[in-house]
PDB file of C-alpha atoms in Angstrom:
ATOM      1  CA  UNK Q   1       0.000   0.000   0.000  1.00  0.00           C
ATOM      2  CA  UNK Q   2       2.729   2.338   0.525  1.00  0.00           C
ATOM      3  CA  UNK Q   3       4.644   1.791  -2.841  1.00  0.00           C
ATOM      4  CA  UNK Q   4       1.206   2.441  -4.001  1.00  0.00           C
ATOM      5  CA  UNK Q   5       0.858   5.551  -2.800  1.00  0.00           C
ATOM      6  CA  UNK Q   6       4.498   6.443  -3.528  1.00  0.00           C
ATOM      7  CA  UNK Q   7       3.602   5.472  -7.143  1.00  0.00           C
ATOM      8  CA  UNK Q   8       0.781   7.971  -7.114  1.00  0.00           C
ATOM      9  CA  UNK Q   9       2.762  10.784  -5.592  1.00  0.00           C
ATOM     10  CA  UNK Q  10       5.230  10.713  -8.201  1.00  0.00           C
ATOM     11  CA  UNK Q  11       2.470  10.947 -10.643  1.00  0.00           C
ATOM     12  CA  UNK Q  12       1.821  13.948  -9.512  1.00  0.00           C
ATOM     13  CA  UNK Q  13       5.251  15.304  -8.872  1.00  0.00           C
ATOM     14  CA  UNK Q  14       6.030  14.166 -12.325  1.00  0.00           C
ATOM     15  CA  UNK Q  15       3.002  16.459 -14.066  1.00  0.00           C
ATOM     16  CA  UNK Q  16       3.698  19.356 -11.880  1.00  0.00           C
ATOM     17  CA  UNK Q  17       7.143  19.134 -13.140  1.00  0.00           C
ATOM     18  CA  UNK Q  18       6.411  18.925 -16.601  1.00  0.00           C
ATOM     19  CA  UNK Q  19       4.027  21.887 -16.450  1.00  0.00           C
ATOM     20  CA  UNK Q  20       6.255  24.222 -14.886  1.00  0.00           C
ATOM     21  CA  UNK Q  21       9.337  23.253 -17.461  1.00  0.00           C
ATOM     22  CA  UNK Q  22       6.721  23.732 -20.401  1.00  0.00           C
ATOM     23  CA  UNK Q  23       6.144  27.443 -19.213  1.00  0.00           C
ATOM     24  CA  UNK Q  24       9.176  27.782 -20.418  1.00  0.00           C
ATOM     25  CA  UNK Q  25       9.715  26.573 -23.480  1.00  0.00           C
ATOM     26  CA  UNK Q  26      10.457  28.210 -26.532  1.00  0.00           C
ATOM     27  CA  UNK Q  27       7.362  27.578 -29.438  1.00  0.00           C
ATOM     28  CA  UNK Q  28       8.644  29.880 -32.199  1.00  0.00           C
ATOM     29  CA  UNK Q  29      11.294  29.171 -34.696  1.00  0.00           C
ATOM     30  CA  UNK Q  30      11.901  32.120 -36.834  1.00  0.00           C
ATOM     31  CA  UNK Q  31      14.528  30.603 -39.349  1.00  0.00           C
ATOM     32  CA  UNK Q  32      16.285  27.502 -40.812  1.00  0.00           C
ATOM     33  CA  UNK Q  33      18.892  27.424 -38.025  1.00  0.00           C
ATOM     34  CA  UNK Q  34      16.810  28.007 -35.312  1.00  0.00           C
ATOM     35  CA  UNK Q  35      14.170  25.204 -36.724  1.00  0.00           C
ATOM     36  CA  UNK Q  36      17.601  22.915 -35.594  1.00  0.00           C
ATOM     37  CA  UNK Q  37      17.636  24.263 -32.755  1.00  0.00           C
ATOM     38  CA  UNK Q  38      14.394  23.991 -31.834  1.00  0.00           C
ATOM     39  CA  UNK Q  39      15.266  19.697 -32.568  1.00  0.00           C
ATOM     40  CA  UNK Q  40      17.162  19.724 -29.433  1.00  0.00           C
ATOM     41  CA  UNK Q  41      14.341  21.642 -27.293  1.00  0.00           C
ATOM     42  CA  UNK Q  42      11.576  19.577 -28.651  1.00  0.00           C
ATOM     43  CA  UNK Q  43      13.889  16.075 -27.491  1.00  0.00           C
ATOM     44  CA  UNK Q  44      14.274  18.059 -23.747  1.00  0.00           C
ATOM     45  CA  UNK Q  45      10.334  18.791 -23.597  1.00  0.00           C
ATOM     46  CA  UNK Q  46       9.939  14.844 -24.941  1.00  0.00           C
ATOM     47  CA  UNK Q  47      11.493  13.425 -22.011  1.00  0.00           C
ATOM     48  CA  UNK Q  48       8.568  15.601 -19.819  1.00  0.00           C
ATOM     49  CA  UNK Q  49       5.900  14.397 -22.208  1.00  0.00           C
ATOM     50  CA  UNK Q  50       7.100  10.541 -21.575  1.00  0.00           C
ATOM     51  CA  UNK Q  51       6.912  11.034 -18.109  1.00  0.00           C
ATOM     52  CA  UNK Q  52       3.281  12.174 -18.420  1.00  0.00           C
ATOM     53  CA  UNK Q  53       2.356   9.243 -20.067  1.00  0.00           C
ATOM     54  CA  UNK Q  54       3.593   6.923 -17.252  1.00  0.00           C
ATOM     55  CA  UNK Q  55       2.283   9.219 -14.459  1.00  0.00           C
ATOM     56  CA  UNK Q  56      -1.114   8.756 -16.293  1.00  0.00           C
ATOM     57  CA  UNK Q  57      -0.561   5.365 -16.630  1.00  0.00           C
ATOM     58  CA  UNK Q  58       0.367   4.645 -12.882  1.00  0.00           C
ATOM     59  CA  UNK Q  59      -2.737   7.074 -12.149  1.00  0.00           C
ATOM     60  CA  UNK Q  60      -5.244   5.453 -13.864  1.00  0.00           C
ATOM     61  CA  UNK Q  61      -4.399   1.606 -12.969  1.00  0.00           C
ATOM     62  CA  UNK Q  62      -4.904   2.511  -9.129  1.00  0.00           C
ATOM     63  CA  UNK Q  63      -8.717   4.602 -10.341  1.00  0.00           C
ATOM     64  CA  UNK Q  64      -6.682   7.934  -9.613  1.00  0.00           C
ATOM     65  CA  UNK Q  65      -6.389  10.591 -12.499  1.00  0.00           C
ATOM     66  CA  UNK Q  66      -4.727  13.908 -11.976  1.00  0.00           C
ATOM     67  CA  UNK Q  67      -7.232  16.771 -12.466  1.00  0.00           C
ATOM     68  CA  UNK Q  68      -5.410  18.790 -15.465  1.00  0.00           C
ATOM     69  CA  UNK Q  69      -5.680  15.056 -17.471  1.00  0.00           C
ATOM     70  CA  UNK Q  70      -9.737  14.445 -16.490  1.00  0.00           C
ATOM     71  CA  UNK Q  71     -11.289  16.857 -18.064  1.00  0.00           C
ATOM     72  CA  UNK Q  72      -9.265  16.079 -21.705  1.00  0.00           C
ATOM     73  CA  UNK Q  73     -10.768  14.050 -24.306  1.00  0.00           C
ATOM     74  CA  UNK Q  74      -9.003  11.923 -27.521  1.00  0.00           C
ATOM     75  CA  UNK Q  75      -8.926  13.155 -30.587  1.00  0.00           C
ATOM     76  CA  UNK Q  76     -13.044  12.858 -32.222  1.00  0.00           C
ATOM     77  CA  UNK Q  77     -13.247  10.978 -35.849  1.00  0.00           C
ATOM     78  CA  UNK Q  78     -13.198  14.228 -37.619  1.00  0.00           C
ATOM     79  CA  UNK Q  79      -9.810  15.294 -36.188  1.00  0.00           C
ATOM     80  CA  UNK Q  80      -7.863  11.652 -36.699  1.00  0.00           C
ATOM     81  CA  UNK Q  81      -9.599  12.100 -40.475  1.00  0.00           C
ATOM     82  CA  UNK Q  82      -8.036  15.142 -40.886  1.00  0.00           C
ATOM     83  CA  UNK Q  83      -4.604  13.347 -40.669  1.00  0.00           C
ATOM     84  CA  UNK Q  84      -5.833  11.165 -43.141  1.00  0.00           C
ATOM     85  CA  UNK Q  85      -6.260  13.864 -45.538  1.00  0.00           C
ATOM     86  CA  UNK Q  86      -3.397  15.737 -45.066  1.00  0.00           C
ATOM     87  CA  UNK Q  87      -1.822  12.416 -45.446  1.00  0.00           C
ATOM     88  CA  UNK Q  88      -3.717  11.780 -48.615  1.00  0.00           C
ATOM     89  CA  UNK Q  89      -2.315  15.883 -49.781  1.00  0.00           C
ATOM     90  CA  UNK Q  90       0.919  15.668 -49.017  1.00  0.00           C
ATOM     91  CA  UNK Q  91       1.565  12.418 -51.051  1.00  0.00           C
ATOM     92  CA  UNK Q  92      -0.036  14.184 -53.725  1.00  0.00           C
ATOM     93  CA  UNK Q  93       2.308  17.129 -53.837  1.00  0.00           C
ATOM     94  CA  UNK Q  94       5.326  15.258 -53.513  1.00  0.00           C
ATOM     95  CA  UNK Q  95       3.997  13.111 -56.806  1.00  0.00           C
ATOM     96  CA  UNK Q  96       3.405  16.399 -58.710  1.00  0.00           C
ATOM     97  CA  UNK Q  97       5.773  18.916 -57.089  1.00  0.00           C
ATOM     98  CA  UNK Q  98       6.763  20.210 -60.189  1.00  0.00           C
ATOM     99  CA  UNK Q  99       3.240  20.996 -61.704  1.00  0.00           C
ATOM    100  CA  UNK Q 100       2.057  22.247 -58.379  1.00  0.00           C
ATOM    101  CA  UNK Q 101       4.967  24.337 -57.809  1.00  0.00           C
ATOM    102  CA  UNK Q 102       4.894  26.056 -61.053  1.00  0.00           C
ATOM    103  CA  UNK Q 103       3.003  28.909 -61.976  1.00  0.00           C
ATOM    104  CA  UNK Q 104       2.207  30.217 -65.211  1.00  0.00           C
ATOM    105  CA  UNK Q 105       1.081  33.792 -66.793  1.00  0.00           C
ATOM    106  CA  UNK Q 106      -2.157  33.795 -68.256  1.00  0.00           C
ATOM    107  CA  UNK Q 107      -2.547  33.136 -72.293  1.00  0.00           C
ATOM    108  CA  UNK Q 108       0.981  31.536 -72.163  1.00  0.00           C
ATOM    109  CA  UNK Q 109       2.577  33.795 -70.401  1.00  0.00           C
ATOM    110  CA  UNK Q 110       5.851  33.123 -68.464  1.00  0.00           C
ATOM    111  CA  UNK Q 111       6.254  30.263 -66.316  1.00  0.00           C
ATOM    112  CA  UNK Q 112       7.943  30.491 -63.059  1.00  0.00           C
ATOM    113  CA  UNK Q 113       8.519  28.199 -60.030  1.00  0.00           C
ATOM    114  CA  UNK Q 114       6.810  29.318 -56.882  1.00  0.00           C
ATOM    115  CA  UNK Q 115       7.161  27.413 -52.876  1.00  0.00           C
ATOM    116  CA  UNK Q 116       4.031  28.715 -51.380  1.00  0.00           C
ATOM    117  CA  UNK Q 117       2.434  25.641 -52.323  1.00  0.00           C
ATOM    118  CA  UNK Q 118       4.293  24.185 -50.378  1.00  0.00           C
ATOM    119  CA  UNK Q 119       3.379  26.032 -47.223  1.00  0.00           C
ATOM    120  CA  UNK Q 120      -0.208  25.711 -48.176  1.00  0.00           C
ATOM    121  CA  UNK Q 121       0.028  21.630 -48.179  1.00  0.00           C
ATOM    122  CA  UNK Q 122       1.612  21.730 -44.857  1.00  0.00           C
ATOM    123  CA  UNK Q 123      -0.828  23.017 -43.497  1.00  0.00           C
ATOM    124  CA  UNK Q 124       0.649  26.740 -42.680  1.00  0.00           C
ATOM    125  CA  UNK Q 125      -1.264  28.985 -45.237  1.00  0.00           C
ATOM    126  CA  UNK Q 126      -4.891  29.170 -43.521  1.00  0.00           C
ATOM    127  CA  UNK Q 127      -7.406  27.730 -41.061  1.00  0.00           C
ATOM    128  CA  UNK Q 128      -9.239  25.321 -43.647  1.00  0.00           C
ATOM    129  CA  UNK Q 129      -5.739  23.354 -44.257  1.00  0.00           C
ATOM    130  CA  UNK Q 130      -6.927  19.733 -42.902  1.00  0.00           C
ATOM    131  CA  UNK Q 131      -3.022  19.786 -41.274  1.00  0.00           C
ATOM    132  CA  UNK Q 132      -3.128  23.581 -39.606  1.00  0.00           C
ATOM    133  CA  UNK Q 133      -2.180  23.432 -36.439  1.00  0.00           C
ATOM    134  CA  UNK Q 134      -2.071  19.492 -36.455  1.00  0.00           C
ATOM    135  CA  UNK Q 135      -0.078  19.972 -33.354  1.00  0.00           C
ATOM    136  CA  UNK Q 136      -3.028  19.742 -31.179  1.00  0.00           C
ATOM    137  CA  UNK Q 137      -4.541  17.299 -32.404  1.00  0.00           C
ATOM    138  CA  UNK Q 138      -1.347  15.097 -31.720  1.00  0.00           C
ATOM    139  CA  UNK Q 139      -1.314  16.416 -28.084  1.00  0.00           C
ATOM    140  CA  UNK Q 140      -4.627  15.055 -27.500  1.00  0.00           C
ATOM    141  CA  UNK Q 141      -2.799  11.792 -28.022  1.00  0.00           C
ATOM    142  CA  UNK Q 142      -2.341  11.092 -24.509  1.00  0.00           C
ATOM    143  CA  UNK Q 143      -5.743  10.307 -24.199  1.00  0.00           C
ATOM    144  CA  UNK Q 144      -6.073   7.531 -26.273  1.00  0.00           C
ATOM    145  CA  UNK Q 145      -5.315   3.782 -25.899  1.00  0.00           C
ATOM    146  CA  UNK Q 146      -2.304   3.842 -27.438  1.00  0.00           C
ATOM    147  CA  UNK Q 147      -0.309   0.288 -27.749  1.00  0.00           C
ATOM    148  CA  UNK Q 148       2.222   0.656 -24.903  1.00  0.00           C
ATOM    149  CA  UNK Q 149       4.962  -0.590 -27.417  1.00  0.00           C
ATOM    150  CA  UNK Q 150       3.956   2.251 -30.387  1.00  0.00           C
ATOM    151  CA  UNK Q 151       4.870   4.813 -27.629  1.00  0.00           C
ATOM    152  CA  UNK Q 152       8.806   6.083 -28.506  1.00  0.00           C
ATOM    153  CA  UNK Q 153       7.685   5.734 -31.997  1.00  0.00           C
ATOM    154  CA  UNK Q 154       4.850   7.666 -31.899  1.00  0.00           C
ATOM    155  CA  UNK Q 155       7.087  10.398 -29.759  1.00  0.00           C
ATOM    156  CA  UNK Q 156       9.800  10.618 -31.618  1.00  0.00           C
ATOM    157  CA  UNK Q 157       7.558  10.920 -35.120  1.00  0.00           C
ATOM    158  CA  UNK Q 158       6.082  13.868 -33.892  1.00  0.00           C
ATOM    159  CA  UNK Q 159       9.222  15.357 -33.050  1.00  0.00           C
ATOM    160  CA  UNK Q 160      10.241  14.430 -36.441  1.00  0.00           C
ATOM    161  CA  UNK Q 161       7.358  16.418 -37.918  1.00  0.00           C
ATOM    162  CA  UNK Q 162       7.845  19.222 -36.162  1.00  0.00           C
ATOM    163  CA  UNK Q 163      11.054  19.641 -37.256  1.00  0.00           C
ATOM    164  CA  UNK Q 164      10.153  18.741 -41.015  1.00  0.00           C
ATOM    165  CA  UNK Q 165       7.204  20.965 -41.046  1.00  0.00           C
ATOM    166  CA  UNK Q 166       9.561  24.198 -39.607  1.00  0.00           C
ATOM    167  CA  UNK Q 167      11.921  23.462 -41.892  1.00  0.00           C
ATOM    168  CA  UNK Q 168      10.538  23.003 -44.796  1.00  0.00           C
ATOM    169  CA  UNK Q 169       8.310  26.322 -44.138  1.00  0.00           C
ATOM    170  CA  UNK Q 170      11.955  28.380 -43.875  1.00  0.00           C
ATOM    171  CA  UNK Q 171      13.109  26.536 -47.322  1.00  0.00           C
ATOM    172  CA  UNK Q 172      10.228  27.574 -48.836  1.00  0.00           C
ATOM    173  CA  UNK Q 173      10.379  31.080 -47.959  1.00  0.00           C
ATOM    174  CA  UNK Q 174      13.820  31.684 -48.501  1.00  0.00           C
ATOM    175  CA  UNK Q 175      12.843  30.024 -52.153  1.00  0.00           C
ATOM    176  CA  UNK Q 176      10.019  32.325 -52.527  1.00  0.00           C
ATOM    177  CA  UNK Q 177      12.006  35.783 -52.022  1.00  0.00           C
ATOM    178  CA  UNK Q 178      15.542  33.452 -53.593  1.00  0.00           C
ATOM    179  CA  UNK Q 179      15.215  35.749 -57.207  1.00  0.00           C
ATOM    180  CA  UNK Q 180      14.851  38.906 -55.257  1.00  0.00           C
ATOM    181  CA  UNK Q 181      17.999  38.402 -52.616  1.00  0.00           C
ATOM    182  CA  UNK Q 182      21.760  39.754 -53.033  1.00  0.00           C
ATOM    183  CA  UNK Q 183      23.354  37.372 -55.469  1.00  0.00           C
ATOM    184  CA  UNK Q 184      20.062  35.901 -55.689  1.00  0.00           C
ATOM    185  CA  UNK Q 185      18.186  34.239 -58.802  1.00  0.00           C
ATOM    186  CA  UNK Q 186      16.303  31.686 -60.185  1.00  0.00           C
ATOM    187  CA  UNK Q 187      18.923  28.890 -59.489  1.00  0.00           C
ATOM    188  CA  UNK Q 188      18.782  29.906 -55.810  1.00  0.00           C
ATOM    189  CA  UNK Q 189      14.936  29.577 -56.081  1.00  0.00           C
ATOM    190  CA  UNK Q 190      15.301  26.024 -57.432  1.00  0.00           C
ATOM    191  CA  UNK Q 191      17.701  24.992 -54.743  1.00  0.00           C
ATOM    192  CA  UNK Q 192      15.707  25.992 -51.572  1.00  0.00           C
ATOM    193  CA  UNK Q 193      13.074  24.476 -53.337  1.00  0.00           C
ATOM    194  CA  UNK Q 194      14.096  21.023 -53.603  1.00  0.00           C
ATOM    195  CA  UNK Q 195      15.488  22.115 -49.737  1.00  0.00           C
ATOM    196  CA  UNK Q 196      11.975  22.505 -49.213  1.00  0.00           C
ATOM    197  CA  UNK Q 197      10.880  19.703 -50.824  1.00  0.00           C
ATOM    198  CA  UNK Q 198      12.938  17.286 -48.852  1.00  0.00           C
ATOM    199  CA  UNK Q 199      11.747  17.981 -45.760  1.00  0.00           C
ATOM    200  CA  UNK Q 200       8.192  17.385 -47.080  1.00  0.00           C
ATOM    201  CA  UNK Q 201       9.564  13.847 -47.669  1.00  0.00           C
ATOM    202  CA  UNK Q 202      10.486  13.646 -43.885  1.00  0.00           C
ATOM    203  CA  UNK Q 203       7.156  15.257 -43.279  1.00  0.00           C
ATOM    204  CA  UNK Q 204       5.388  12.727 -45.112  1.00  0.00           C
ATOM    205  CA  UNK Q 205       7.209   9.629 -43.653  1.00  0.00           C
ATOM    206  CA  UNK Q 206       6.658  10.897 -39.772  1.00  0.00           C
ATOM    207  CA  UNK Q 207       3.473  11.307 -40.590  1.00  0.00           C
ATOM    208  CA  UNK Q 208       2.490   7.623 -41.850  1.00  0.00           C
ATOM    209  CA  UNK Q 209       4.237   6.609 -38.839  1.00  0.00           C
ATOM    210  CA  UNK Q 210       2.021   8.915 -36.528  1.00  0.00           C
ATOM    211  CA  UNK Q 211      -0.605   7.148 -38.299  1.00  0.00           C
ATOM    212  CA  UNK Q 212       0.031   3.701 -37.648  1.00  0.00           C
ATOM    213  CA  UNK Q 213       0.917   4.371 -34.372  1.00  0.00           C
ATOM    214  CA  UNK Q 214      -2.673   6.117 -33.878  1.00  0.00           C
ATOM    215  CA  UNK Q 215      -4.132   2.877 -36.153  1.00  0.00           C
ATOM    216  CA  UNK Q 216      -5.427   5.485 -38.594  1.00  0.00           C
ATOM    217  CA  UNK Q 217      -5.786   3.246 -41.718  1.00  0.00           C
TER     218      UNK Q 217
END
């Protein structure tokens, strides 16, 4: 009985902990080397996030659940079937990046390559993007039977698409302003482009894997 309650203590200690550190913590990254830095951040604020998951854990096999996790609910259908869809986008753009990043002049006007697309598929352009602020829905995670051995996996691909998703939002606007830059042009366009573009293949991937850890099929 009093390893139980030990167990339960530490519970608590352990979310207390993790909500002071999170006050914290830095949410913005501005630029393409502070989206790296942000990497190492997101892995400190991880090892908090872990230990949430066990304090629930212990908290709920003994019928006692902290008050800040009670009140939370999983993610509803509509929200895990908005990760479908941005899914379902993003493997779309990545099989016709060039046509979808490519924009032409009216009447056959000039053609030009253009990374906002890119943005807008990721989910950063506006409110209506199935993957804006997908974030959240992620976080609501912890309240969801998730297969005990899918955890780390399912931690470290969010991570992952954090990082992707701030990344590949810097490529693209460095690519968008490239022909306009000192010493700039359209080759520098083109190569923070395909910058761009590869972290919407890292995007993608840590996204199937958030997926199948969440058995959305």
């Amino acid at each position: 009985a009093n390893i139980h309650t030990m167990m339960k203590g530490l519970a608590v200690t352990t979310l207390l902990c993790i909500s002071n550190v999170s006050a914290f913590a830095p949410t913005t990254v501005r630029n393409a080397n502070s989206a790296l830095n942000m990497k190492a951040e997101a892995s400190r604020r991880d090892v908090f996030e872990k230990a949430a998951f066990v304090a629930i854990g212990l908290g709920t096999s003994s019928g006692f659940v902290p008050a800040a996790y009670a009140a939370g609910s999983p993610p509803s259908a509509a929200e895990l079937e908005r990760i479908k869809i941005g899914y379902k986008k993003i493997a779309y753009l990545l099989e016709n990046f060039d046509q979808e990043t490519t924009v032409c002049k009216e009447n056959g006007g000039e053609c030009k390559r253009d990374a906002d697309p890119v943005r807008r598929y990721m989910g950063l352009r506006s409110t209506t993007d199935p993957l804006f602020q997908i974030e959240k829905v992620f976080a609501k995670a912890k309240y969801m039977d998730i297969d005990p051995d899918k955890l780390e996996d399912f931690f470290e691909a969010t991570e992952d698409w954090n990082t992707a998703v701030n990344m590949s939002n810097s490529m693209a606007f460095i690519s968008q302003f490239g022909e306009y830059n000192p010493g700039g042009g359209k080759d520098e366009v083109l190569k923070y482009l395909e910058e761009a573009k590869k972290q919407v293949v890292l995007a993608e991937a840590s996204l199937k894997r958030i997926m199948n850890c969440l058995e959305i099929e």
